[in-house]
Short mmCIF file of C-alpha atoms in Angstrom, two decimals:
data_model
loop_
_atom_site.label_atom_id
_atom_site.label_comp_id
_atom_site.label_asym_id
_atom_site.label_seq_id
_atom_site.Cartn_x
_atom_site.Cartn_y
_atom_site.Cartn_z
CA SER A 16 -69.10 -75.01 37.24
CA GLN A 17 -67.72 -71.50 37.40
CA GLN A 18 -68.94 -68.51 39.37
CA GLY A 19 -72.18 -67.23 37.89
CA GLU A 20 -73.57 -69.95 35.68
CA GLU A 21 -77.01 -69.33 34.26
CA ASP A 22 -79.55 -71.83 33.12
CA PRO A 23 -81.16 -72.44 30.83
CA GLN A 24 -78.70 -71.37 28.16
CA ALA A 25 -81.60 -70.54 25.88
CA LEU A 26 -85.28 -69.97 26.52
CA SER A 27 -88.05 -69.32 24.02
CA ILE A 28 -91.53 -68.36 25.23
CA GLN A 29 -94.66 -66.67 23.94
CA GLU A 30 -95.28 -62.99 24.53
CA GLY A 31 -97.22 -62.49 27.73
CA GLU A 32 -95.77 -65.52 29.47
CA ASN A 33 -93.38 -65.31 32.38
CA ALA A 34 -89.68 -66.08 31.92
CA THR A 35 -87.53 -67.50 34.68
CA MET A 36 -83.77 -67.67 34.51
CA ASN A 37 -81.50 -69.16 37.14
CA CYS A 38 -77.95 -68.46 38.21
CA SER A 39 -75.65 -70.47 40.43
CA TYR A 40 -72.37 -69.45 41.92
CA LYS A 41 -69.60 -71.15 43.86
CA THR A 42 -68.06 -68.77 46.39
CA SER A 43 -69.68 -66.51 48.95
CA ILE A 44 -70.77 -63.23 47.46
CA ASN A 45 -71.16 -59.63 48.49
CA ASN A 46 -73.95 -58.96 46.02
CA LEU A 47 -75.32 -60.28 42.77
CA GLN A 48 -76.34 -58.18 39.79
CA TRP A 49 -78.39 -59.00 36.72
CA TYR A 50 -77.73 -57.44 33.34
CA ARG A 51 -79.39 -57.51 29.93
CA GLN A 52 -77.52 -57.42 26.65
CA ASN A 53 -79.18 -56.97 23.30
CA SER A 54 -77.32 -58.54 20.42
CA GLY A 55 -73.98 -56.82 19.88
CA ARG A 56 -74.81 -54.03 22.30
CA GLY A 57 -73.79 -52.93 25.78
CA LEU A 58 -74.81 -54.30 29.15
CA VAL A 59 -77.83 -52.75 30.78
CA HIS A 60 -77.94 -52.95 34.56
CA LEU A 61 -81.25 -54.42 35.70
CA ILE A 62 -81.09 -55.02 39.41
CA LEU A 63 -78.71 -55.62 42.32
CA ILE A 64 -79.52 -57.86 45.23
CA ARG A 65 -77.37 -57.80 48.35
CA SER A 66 -76.21 -60.91 50.09
CA ASN A 67 -78.48 -60.16 53.07
CA GLU A 68 -81.58 -59.78 50.87
CA ARG A 69 -83.80 -62.62 49.72
CA GLU A 70 -86.04 -60.97 47.16
CA LYS A 71 -86.18 -57.74 45.23
CA HIS A 72 -88.62 -56.27 42.72
CA SER A 73 -88.23 -53.70 39.99
CA GLY A 74 -91.18 -53.21 37.66
CA ARG A 75 -91.79 -56.53 35.90
CA LEU A 76 -88.59 -58.01 37.31
CA ARG A 77 -88.35 -60.14 40.42
CA VAL A 78 -85.03 -61.42 41.67
CA THR A 79 -84.52 -63.94 44.43
CA LEU A 80 -81.35 -64.94 46.19
CA ASP A 81 -80.76 -68.12 48.16
CA THR A 82 -77.32 -67.93 49.71
CA SER A 83 -77.66 -71.39 51.25
CA LYS A 84 -77.99 -72.86 47.76
CA LYS A 85 -75.73 -70.24 46.17
CA SER A 86 -78.34 -69.47 43.57
CA SER A 87 -80.42 -66.62 42.24
CA SER A 88 -83.34 -66.38 39.88
CA LEU A 89 -84.63 -63.63 37.63
CA LEU A 90 -88.32 -63.63 36.78
CA ILE A 91 -89.68 -61.41 34.04
CA THR A 92 -93.45 -61.25 34.17
CA ALA A 93 -95.78 -60.55 31.25
CA SER A 94 -92.95 -60.79 28.75
CA ARG A 95 -92.78 -58.55 25.68
CA ALA A 96 -90.99 -58.93 22.37
CA ALA A 97 -88.62 -56.17 23.49
CA ASP A 98 -87.43 -58.40 26.33
CA THR A 99 -85.64 -60.57 23.76
CA ALA A 100 -81.99 -60.38 24.82
CA SER A 101 -79.29 -62.23 26.72
CA TYR A 102 -79.44 -62.04 30.48
CA PHE A 103 -76.40 -62.37 32.71
CA CYS A 104 -75.85 -62.64 36.39
CA ALA A 105 -72.66 -61.19 37.82
CA SER A 106 -71.25 -61.35 41.29
CA ASN A 107 -68.31 -60.19 43.31
CA SER A 108 -66.60 -62.07 46.07
CA PHE A 109 -67.62 -61.55 49.67
CA TYR A 110 -64.00 -61.58 50.73
CA SER A 111 -62.36 -59.17 48.41
CA GLY A 112 -63.30 -55.80 49.78
CA GLY A 113 -66.20 -54.12 48.04
CA GLY A 114 -66.40 -51.27 45.62
CA ALA A 115 -63.39 -51.93 43.45
CA ASP A 116 -64.15 -55.58 42.86
CA GLY A 117 -64.42 -56.90 39.37
CA LEU A 118 -67.57 -58.79 38.60
CA THR A 119 -67.58 -62.41 37.52
CA PHE A 120 -70.14 -63.01 34.80
CA GLY A 121 -71.93 -66.15 33.78
CA LYS A 122 -72.40 -67.28 30.19
CA GLY A 123 -75.91 -65.91 30.10
CA THR A 124 -79.38 -67.04 29.14
CA HIS A 125 -80.53 -66.10 25.67
CA LEU A 126 -84.22 -65.26 25.94
CA ILE A 127 -86.44 -65.15 22.86
CA ILE A 128 -89.97 -63.80 23.15
CA GLN A 129 -92.17 -65.01 20.33
CA PRO A 130 -94.82 -62.45 19.30
CA GLU B 30 -80.22 -40.09 33.15
CA PRO B 31 -76.41 -40.07 33.33
CA GLU B 32 -74.65 -42.80 31.42
CA VAL B 33 -71.21 -44.11 30.62
CA THR B 34 -70.01 -43.25 27.14
CA GLN B 35 -67.24 -44.84 25.10
CA THR B 36 -65.34 -43.88 21.98
CA PRO B 37 -64.82 -45.04 19.36
CA SER B 38 -67.67 -47.48 18.87
CA HIS B 39 -65.53 -49.53 16.51
CA GLN B 40 -61.75 -49.57 16.09
CA VAL B 41 -59.87 -51.51 13.45
CA THR B 42 -56.12 -51.82 13.83
CA GLN B 43 -53.19 -53.78 12.54
CA MET B 44 -51.48 -56.35 14.74
CA GLY B 45 -48.67 -54.76 16.71
CA GLN B 46 -50.20 -51.31 16.75
CA GLU B 47 -51.10 -49.42 19.89
CA VAL B 48 -54.73 -48.57 20.57
CA ILE B 49 -56.35 -46.33 23.14
CA LEU B 50 -59.95 -46.88 24.07
CA ARG B 51 -61.72 -44.01 25.77
CA CYS B 52 -64.48 -43.84 28.31
CA VAL B 53 -66.29 -41.09 30.14
CA PRO B 54 -67.70 -42.55 33.37
CA ILE B 55 -70.72 -41.20 35.19
CA SER B 56 -69.54 -37.96 36.72
CA ASN B 57 -69.95 -38.58 40.45
CA HIS B 58 -68.71 -42.16 40.37
CA LEU B 59 -65.49 -43.14 42.06
CA TYR B 60 -64.81 -46.64 40.76
CA PHE B 61 -63.94 -47.42 37.16
CA TYR B 62 -63.58 -50.72 35.38
CA TRP B 63 -62.66 -52.28 32.08
CA TYR B 64 -64.08 -55.58 30.87
CA ARG B 65 -63.87 -57.41 27.59
CA GLN B 66 -66.11 -59.86 25.77
CA ILE B 67 -64.66 -62.01 23.04
CA LEU B 68 -67.35 -62.86 20.50
CA GLY B 69 -69.62 -65.58 21.83
CA GLN B 70 -67.90 -65.74 25.20
CA LYS B 71 -68.39 -64.44 28.72
CA VAL B 72 -67.78 -60.90 29.81
CA GLU B 73 -64.38 -60.92 31.54
CA PHE B 74 -63.05 -58.49 34.10
CA LEU B 75 -59.78 -56.76 33.22
CA VAL B 76 -59.08 -54.06 35.79
CA SER B 77 -60.59 -51.73 38.36
CA PHE B 78 -59.39 -48.25 39.23
CA TYR B 79 -60.00 -46.17 42.31
CA ASN B 80 -58.37 -43.11 43.80
CA ASN B 81 -56.09 -42.76 40.77
CA GLU B 82 -54.60 -46.21 40.97
CA ILE B 83 -55.34 -49.76 39.95
CA SER B 84 -57.29 -51.58 42.66
CA GLU B 85 -57.60 -55.01 41.17
CA LYS B 86 -56.60 -56.67 37.92
CA SER B 87 -57.17 -60.03 36.37
CA GLU B 88 -54.58 -62.32 34.83
CA ILE B 89 -55.70 -61.06 31.42
CA PHE B 90 -54.44 -57.58 32.28
CA ASP B 91 -50.76 -58.13 31.52
CA ASP B 92 -47.99 -55.68 30.71
CA GLN B 93 -49.53 -54.92 27.33
CA PHE B 94 -52.40 -53.15 29.03
CA SER B 95 -52.47 -49.92 30.96
CA VAL B 96 -55.15 -47.60 32.27
CA GLU B 97 -55.17 -43.92 32.96
CA ARG B 98 -57.48 -41.20 34.14
CA PRO B 99 -55.70 -38.28 32.53
CA ASP B 100 -57.99 -35.37 33.25
CA GLY B 101 -60.58 -36.20 35.88
CA SER B 102 -63.28 -37.12 33.39
CA ASN B 103 -61.84 -39.55 30.86
CA PHE B 104 -60.73 -43.09 31.67
CA THR B 105 -58.60 -44.84 29.06
CA LEU B 106 -57.42 -48.34 28.29
CA LYS B 107 -54.26 -48.66 26.26
CA ILE B 108 -53.11 -51.79 24.54
CA ARG B 109 -49.47 -51.31 23.59
CA SER B 110 -48.96 -53.91 20.89
CA THR B 111 -52.20 -55.50 19.80
CA LYS B 112 -52.52 -59.18 19.01
CA LEU B 113 -55.15 -60.97 16.99
CA GLU B 114 -56.59 -62.42 20.19
CA ASP B 115 -57.23 -58.91 21.54
CA SER B 116 -60.15 -58.64 19.14
CA ALA B 117 -63.17 -58.25 21.38
CA MET B 118 -65.78 -55.86 22.65
CA TYR B 119 -64.31 -53.73 25.42
CA PHE B 120 -66.67 -52.34 28.01
CA CYS B 121 -66.00 -49.55 30.44
CA ALA B 122 -68.05 -49.41 33.63
CA SER B 123 -68.31 -47.10 36.57
CA GLY B 124 -69.68 -47.46 40.05
CA GLY B 125 -70.65 -45.10 42.83
CA THR B 126 -69.55 -45.46 46.39
CA GLY B 127 -69.84 -48.02 49.10
CA LEU B 128 -69.69 -51.70 49.55
CA TYR B 129 -72.64 -52.69 47.37
CA ASN B 130 -71.45 -51.28 44.12
CA GLU B 131 -73.75 -51.29 41.16
CA GLN B 132 -71.66 -51.13 38.04
CA PHE B 133 -73.02 -49.28 35.03
CA PHE B 134 -71.64 -50.19 31.66
CA GLY B 135 -70.97 -48.19 28.54
CA PRO B 136 -72.04 -49.33 25.07
CA GLY B 137 -68.62 -50.81 24.33
CA THR B 138 -65.88 -50.44 21.74
CA ARG B 139 -65.55 -53.23 19.25
CA LEU B 140 -61.85 -53.75 18.61
CA THR B 141 -60.84 -55.67 15.51
CA VAL B 142 -57.18 -56.58 15.14
CA LEU B 143 -56.13 -57.61 11.64
#
């Protein structure tokens, strides 16, 4: 699989439940970022986790990173209808020098929150 | 909260025409990027720009594409002779400083080539 592959591809849950999305990548990374995209709209930056971090929280979001397994997960707790969107992980290569790196995106997980 | 802006939101053009997509990055950011997303596909990196020059570009970013920061605030992407397959959403992004660079995206320009 390519750098930044999310699973599941689609996830439908009831409002109030927790949603977990996973991302795997192939090469060593400098950091990994999660984004949200509402249908036909721009990408909203959610959270960045550095390669030397294992877990990070932001509001109802919890991101984990396991560099030994080359994987990350995004947990959204107490989901709301407004969380319905596509979620992408994106990473840049550990070896390529930092700030100017382009991100490699996965195909995304389409999350549907049923009211 | 500062944000990246892009104009126009939607551009329709004829095949072979030149288009310029415009972006205003977040004002204190130093790194600028263009990405594209063909309908139903992944977001793909095109080019990054730092210190008034291209830092990195993907294989998509061929001679038909160019970028410019003409006046210290705007950041433009030019496609010289558009093709049907250039139809996509084009996103501009900007990032601050340092090694761990969060990239903040604009709302995108939907380019339709007829």
